[in-house]
Amino acid sequence: MEYQQKGEVLEYYQESVRTASSEQRLPAVIRVPGYVQKSSVRSRVRLTRRAVFMRDGFSCQYCGSGRDLTLDHLVPLSKAKWEAYTLRMLSQKGAGHSQQCWQ
């Protein structure tokens, strides 16, 4: 059996997946005859303010408000080893905004 016309299944797991009309064996080892090149589509999102705003839906991640938003660092920049997309989030402006939003 070929796996998605890209490889050959050498071994199967003992378990199988059942549906209402069929039963499929699960491949455990697949041999690929050559290198399968990854898609040329950029796999990483560029770290920009707009990307973080879009990811967070233009709303505070504590309370959901869409007013007076600012970009918060979950880990202070002085402590972070790198600047990462996952280390930022949107929140309302002002001192103690996280405590205000939770109450």
Tab-separated table of N, CA and C in Angstrom:
chain	number	residue	atom	x	y	z
A	1	MET	N	0.841	-1.193	0.000
A	1	MET	CA	0.000	0.000	0.000
A	1	MET	C	0.878	1.245	0.000
A	2	GLU	N	0.520	2.209	-0.781
A	2	GLU	CA	1.231	3.481	-0.780
A	2	GLU	C	0.537	4.442	0.160
A	3	TYR	N	1.321	5.280	0.819
A	3	TYR	CA	0.769	6.260	1.737
A	3	TYR	C	0.747	7.609	1.054
A	4	GLN	N	-0.420	8.072	0.656
A	4	GLN	CA	-0.628	9.358	-0.012
A	4	GLN	C	0.274	9.503	-1.234
A	5	GLN	N	0.542	8.429	-1.942
A	5	GLN	CA	1.356	8.403	-3.151
A	5	GLN	C	2.756	8.972	-2.931
A	6	LYS	N	3.265	8.959	-1.697
A	6	LYS	CA	4.592	9.496	-1.414
A	6	LYS	C	5.493	8.468	-0.752
A	7	GLY	N	4.940	7.398	-0.252
A	7	GLY	CA	5.760	6.432	0.456
A	7	GLY	C	5.107	5.072	0.521
A	8	GLU	N	5.848	4.114	1.056
A	8	GLU	CA	5.377	2.745	1.161
A	8	GLU	C	5.312	2.356	2.639
A	9	VAL	N	4.210	1.764	3.050
A	9	VAL	CA	4.048	1.344	4.441
A	9	VAL	C	4.764	0.011	4.633
A	10	LEU	N	5.711	-0.027	5.589
A	10	LEU	CA	6.475	-1.243	5.857
A	10	LEU	C	5.899	-2.034	7.019
A	11	GLU	N	5.375	-1.352	8.033
A	11	GLU	CA	4.779	-2.023	9.195
A	11	GLU	C	3.526	-1.283	9.630
A	12	TYR	N	2.623	-2.051	10.242
A	12	TYR	CA	1.385	-1.477	10.756
A	12	TYR	C	1.307	-1.696	12.262
A	13	TYR	N	0.574	-0.828	12.954
A	13	TYR	CA	0.266	-1.048	14.363
A	13	TYR	C	-0.752	-2.171	14.470
A	14	GLN	N	-0.853	-2.794	15.648
A	14	GLN	CA	-1.842	-3.849	15.848
A	14	GLN	C	-3.250	-3.273	15.885
A	15	GLU	N	-3.385	-2.050	16.420
A	15	GLU	CA	-4.692	-1.420	16.502
A	15	GLU	C	-5.125	-0.924	15.118
A	16	SER	N	-6.418	-0.771	14.976
A	16	SER	CA	-6.950	-0.196	13.744
A	16	SER	C	-8.045	0.801	14.095
A	17	VAL	N	-8.408	1.599	13.129
A	17	VAL	CA	-9.447	2.610	13.314
A	17	VAL	C	-10.687	2.142	12.569
A	18	ARG	N	-11.813	2.139	13.273
A	18	ARG	CA	-13.067	1.694	12.659
A	18	ARG	C	-13.994	2.880	12.420
A	19	THR	N	-14.645	2.846	11.301
A	19	THR	CA	-15.703	3.810	11.006
A	19	THR	C	-16.989	3.014	10.830
A	20	ALA	N	-18.051	3.691	10.483
A	20	ALA	CA	-19.329	3.005	10.300
A	20	ALA	C	-19.278	2.024	9.133
A	21	SER	N	-18.457	2.319	8.121
A	21	SER	CA	-18.460	1.480	6.924
A	21	SER	C	-17.148	0.750	6.647
A	22	SER	N	-16.073	1.055	7.381
A	22	SER	CA	-14.801	0.392	7.071
A	22	SER	C	-13.887	0.330	8.292
A	23	GLU	N	-12.772	-0.369	8.106
A	23	GLU	CA	-11.746	-0.469	9.136
A	23	GLU	C	-10.402	-0.186	8.473
A	24	GLN	N	-9.625	0.736	9.060
A	24	GLN	CA	-8.333	1.126	8.491
A	24	GLN	C	-7.210	0.732	9.439
A	25	ARG	N	-6.180	0.113	8.898
A	25	ARG	CA	-4.999	-0.212	9.692
A	25	ARG	C	-4.121	1.032	9.772
A	26	LEU	N	-3.458	1.224	10.939
A	26	LEU	CA	-2.626	2.407	11.150
A	26	LEU	C	-1.176	2.108	10.796
A	27	PRO	N	-0.594	2.891	9.880
A	27	PRO	CA	0.806	2.660	9.526
A	27	PRO	C	1.737	3.026	10.677
A	28	ALA	N	2.732	2.174	10.959
A	28	ALA	CA	3.713	2.424	12.011
A	28	ALA	C	5.038	2.882	11.417
A	29	VAL	N	5.437	2.283	10.292
A	29	VAL	CA	6.695	2.641	9.629
A	29	VAL	C	6.402	2.895	8.160
A	30	ILE	N	6.797	4.072	7.689
A	30	ILE	CA	6.592	4.440	6.284
A	30	ILE	C	7.948	4.749	5.671
A	31	ARG	N	8.236	4.144	4.523
A	31	ARG	CA	9.486	4.418	3.804
A	31	ARG	C	9.192	5.411	2.694
A	32	VAL	N	9.951	6.501	2.696
A	32	VAL	CA	9.802	7.529	1.670
A	32	VAL	C	10.997	7.393	0.732
A	33	PRO	N	10.764	7.186	-0.568
A	33	PRO	CA	11.872	6.921	-1.488
A	33	PRO	C	12.839	8.089	-1.691
A	34	GLY	N	12.419	9.293	-1.467
A	34	GLY	CA	13.291	10.447	-1.660
A	34	GLY	C	12.936	11.540	-0.678
A	35	TYR	N	13.650	12.622	-0.765
A	35	TYR	CA	13.402	13.761	0.112
A	35	TYR	C	12.110	14.446	-0.306
A	36	VAL	N	11.218	14.669	0.640
A	36	VAL	CA	9.973	15.384	0.373
A	36	VAL	C	10.185	16.818	0.818
A	37	GLN	N	10.229	17.734	-0.140
A	37	GLN	CA	10.510	19.130	0.167
A	37	GLN	C	9.304	19.789	0.817
A	38	LYS	N	9.584	20.592	1.836
A	38	LYS	CA	8.515	21.331	2.497
A	38	LYS	C	7.947	22.371	1.549
A	39	SER	N	6.749	22.759	1.816
A	39	SER	CA	6.103	23.789	1.024
A	39	SER	C	6.884	25.092	1.124
A	40	SER	N	6.823	25.885	0.096
A	40	SER	CA	7.569	27.146	0.077
A	40	SER	C	6.858	28.243	0.866
A	41	VAL	N	5.669	27.948	1.383
A	41	VAL	CA	4.929	28.931	2.165
A	41	VAL	C	5.684	29.197	3.460
A	42	ARG	N	5.787	30.440	3.823
A	42	ARG	CA	6.506	30.818	5.041
A	42	ARG	C	5.825	30.178	6.252
A	43	SER	N	6.597	29.423	7.028
A	43	SER	CA	6.011	28.684	8.143
A	43	SER	C	5.968	29.491	9.436
A	44	ARG	N	6.627	30.626	9.485
A	44	ARG	CA	6.643	31.425	10.704
A	44	ARG	C	5.950	32.758	10.468
A	45	VAL	N	5.277	33.239	11.486
A	45	VAL	CA	4.619	34.535	11.418
A	45	VAL	C	5.610	35.584	11.899
A	46	ARG	N	5.750	36.649	11.141
A	46	ARG	CA	6.670	37.721	11.524
A	46	ARG	C	6.155	38.415	12.781
A	47	LEU	N	7.050	38.700	13.706
A	47	LEU	CA	6.687	39.327	14.972
A	47	LEU	C	6.444	40.815	14.764
A	48	THR	N	5.169	41.195	14.688
A	48	THR	CA	4.784	42.600	14.553
A	48	THR	C	3.636	42.879	15.515
A	49	ARG	N	3.436	44.155	15.811
A	49	ARG	CA	2.305	44.543	16.664
A	49	ARG	C	0.991	44.094	16.027
A	50	ARG	N	0.863	44.303	14.730
A	50	ARG	CA	-0.370	43.944	14.024
A	50	ARG	C	-0.656	42.438	14.126
A	51	ALA	N	0.387	41.622	14.006
A	51	ALA	CA	0.195	40.174	14.102
A	51	ALA	C	-0.327	39.781	15.483
A	52	VAL	N	0.192	40.404	16.537
A	52	VAL	CA	-0.273	40.099	17.897
A	52	VAL	C	-1.708	40.586	18.084
A	53	PHE	N	-2.031	41.778	17.567
A	53	PHE	CA	-3.399	42.297	17.662
A	53	PHE	C	-4.367	41.361	16.941
A	54	MET	N	-3.999	40.904	15.754
A	54	MET	CA	-4.878	40.005	14.999
A	54	MET	C	-5.032	38.665	15.716
A	55	ARG	N	-3.933	38.119	16.232
A	55	ARG	CA	-3.993	36.840	16.942
A	55	ARG	C	-4.924	36.920	18.145
A	56	ASP	N	-4.851	38.042	18.897
A	56	ASP	CA	-5.647	38.201	20.108
A	56	ASP	C	-7.037	38.776	19.843
A	57	GLY	N	-7.393	38.963	18.580
A	57	GLY	CA	-8.741	39.412	18.237
A	57	GLY	C	-9.036	40.843	18.633
A	58	PHE	N	-8.010	41.704	18.696
A	58	PHE	CA	-8.165	43.120	19.022
A	58	PHE	C	-8.927	43.319	20.332
A	59	SER	N	-8.667	42.442	21.324
A	59	SER	CA	-9.333	42.573	22.622
A	59	SER	C	-8.381	42.183	23.751
A	60	CYS	N	-8.656	42.750	24.935
A	60	CYS	CA	-7.856	42.464	26.128
A	60	CYS	C	-7.978	40.975	26.460
A	61	GLN	N	-6.871	40.328	26.714
A	61	GLN	CA	-6.884	38.900	27.005
A	61	GLN	C	-7.298	38.595	28.438
A	62	TYR	N	-7.408	39.626	29.275
A	62	TYR	CA	-7.884	39.437	30.641
A	62	TYR	C	-9.401	39.561	30.721
A	63	CYS	N	-9.962	40.613	30.066
A	63	CYS	CA	-11.394	40.874	30.245
A	63	CYS	C	-12.184	40.924	28.939
A	64	GLY	N	-11.531	40.966	27.786
A	64	GLY	CA	-12.237	40.980	26.514
A	64	GLY	C	-12.567	42.355	25.984
A	65	SER	N	-12.232	43.409	26.720
A	65	SER	CA	-12.515	44.776	26.282
A	65	SER	C	-11.671	45.115	25.055
A	66	GLY	N	-12.222	45.950	24.192
A	66	GLY	CA	-11.504	46.357	22.991
A	66	GLY	C	-11.000	47.782	23.051
A	67	ARG	N	-11.050	48.417	24.223
A	67	ARG	CA	-10.646	49.822	24.349
A	67	ARG	C	-9.298	49.947	25.038
A	68	ASP	N	-8.561	50.991	24.685
A	68	ASP	CA	-7.291	51.352	25.323
A	68	ASP	C	-6.344	50.152	25.456
A	69	LEU	N	-6.044	49.523	24.341
A	69	LEU	CA	-5.204	48.327	24.376
A	69	LEU	C	-3.723	48.666	24.292
A	70	THR	N	-2.924	47.843	24.918
A	70	THR	CA	-1.475	47.957	24.842
A	70	THR	C	-0.893	46.555	24.718
A	71	LEU	N	0.332	46.494	24.261
A	71	LEU	CA	1.011	45.218	24.093
A	71	LEU	C	1.792	44.907	25.362
A	72	ASP	N	1.469	43.803	26.011
A	72	ASP	CA	2.108	43.399	27.262
A	72	ASP	C	3.131	42.304	26.993
A	73	HIS	N	4.201	42.317	27.749
A	73	HIS	CA	5.195	41.250	27.689
A	73	HIS	C	4.928	40.309	28.850
A	74	LEU	N	4.662	39.044	28.564
A	74	LEU	CA	4.396	38.067	29.620
A	74	LEU	C	5.651	37.803	30.439
A	75	VAL	N	6.790	37.834	29.785
A	75	VAL	CA	8.086	37.729	30.459
A	75	VAL	C	8.778	39.060	30.223
A	76	PRO	N	9.262	39.735	31.258
A	76	PRO	CA	9.924	41.022	31.050
A	76	PRO	C	11.072	40.893	30.048
A	77	LEU	N	11.234	41.921	29.209
A	77	LEU	CA	12.275	41.874	28.189
A	77	LEU	C	13.652	41.634	28.786
A	78	SER	N	13.886	42.128	29.997
A	78	SER	CA	15.191	41.933	30.628
A	78	SER	C	15.438	40.467	30.997
A	79	LYS	N	14.357	39.689	31.178
A	79	LYS	CA	14.485	38.285	31.573
A	79	LYS	C	14.378	37.327	30.387
A	80	ALA	N	13.777	37.780	29.291
A	80	ALA	CA	13.562	36.906	28.134
A	80	ALA	C	14.868	36.663	27.392
A	81	LYS	N	15.053	35.438	26.934
A	81	LYS	CA	16.261	35.107	26.179
A	81	LYS	C	16.096	35.451	24.705
A	82	TRP	N	14.884	35.549	24.230
A	82	TRP	CA	14.620	35.926	22.852
A	82	TRP	C	13.284	36.642	22.786
A	83	GLU	N	13.061	37.334	21.708
A	83	GLU	CA	11.814	38.060	21.475
A	83	GLU	C	10.892	37.113	20.721
A	84	ALA	N	9.845	36.638	21.345
A	84	ALA	CA	8.986	35.641	20.725
A	84	ALA	C	7.543	36.114	20.639
A	85	TYR	N	6.859	35.618	19.616
A	85	TYR	CA	5.454	35.910	19.348
A	85	TYR	C	4.583	35.460	20.518
A	86	THR	N	4.927	34.337	21.141
A	86	THR	CA	4.116	33.784	22.228
A	86	THR	C	4.356	34.472	23.562
A	87	LEU	N	5.351	35.338	23.658
A	87	LEU	CA	5.640	36.020	24.919
A	87	LEU	C	4.918	37.351	25.042
A	88	ARG	N	4.032	37.672	24.102
A	88	ARG	CA	3.311	38.943	24.121
A	88	ARG	C	1.813	38.698	24.100
A	89	MET	N	1.065	39.665	24.661
A	89	MET	CA	-0.396	39.594	24.610
A	89	MET	C	-0.978	40.991	24.747
A	90	LEU	N	-2.240	41.146	24.402
A	90	LEU	CA	-2.920	42.433	24.511
A	90	LEU	C	-3.592	42.562	25.866
A	91	SER	N	-3.550	43.780	26.409
A	91	SER	CA	-4.260	44.066	27.653
A	91	SER	C	-4.620	45.543	27.673
A	92	GLN	N	-5.493	45.928	28.604
A	92	GLN	CA	-5.884	47.332	28.725
A	92	GLN	C	-4.741	48.141	29.305
A	93	LYS	N	-4.671	49.408	28.892
A	93	LYS	CA	-3.636	50.307	29.403
A	93	LYS	C	-3.911	50.658	30.854
A	94	GLY	N	-2.853	51.014	31.566
A	94	GLY	CA	-3.001	51.491	32.937
A	94	GLY	C	-2.317	50.599	33.944
A	95	ALA	N	-2.000	51.189	35.087
A	95	ALA	CA	-1.340	50.427	36.150
A	95	ALA	C	-2.316	49.438	36.761
A	96	GLY	N	-1.871	48.230	36.971
A	96	GLY	CA	-2.704	47.212	37.607
A	96	GLY	C	-3.867	46.758	36.754
A	97	HIS	N	-3.742	46.860	35.444
A	97	HIS	CA	-4.860	46.504	34.564
A	97	HIS	C	-5.264	45.042	34.709
A	98	SER	N	-4.321	44.154	34.955
A	98	SER	CA	-4.688	42.746	35.073
A	98	SER	C	-5.565	42.507	36.300
A	99	GLN	N	-5.282	43.184	37.407
A	99	GLN	CA	-6.102	43.029	38.607
A	99	GLN	C	-7.486	43.638	38.393
A	100	GLN	N	-7.566	44.788	37.707
A	100	GLN	CA	-8.860	45.420	37.444
A	100	GLN	C	-9.724	44.527	36.565
A	101	CYS	N	-9.126	43.905	35.579
A	101	CYS	CA	-9.888	43.075	34.651
A	101	CYS	C	-10.433	41.816	35.317
A	102	TRP	N	-9.704	41.249	36.264
A	102	TRP	CA	-10.135	40.016	36.899
A	102	TRP	C	-11.232	40.229	37.925
A	103	GLN	N	-11.421	41.456	38.399
A	103	GLN	CA	-12.428	41.701	39.434
A	103	GLN	C	-13.786	41.957	38.833
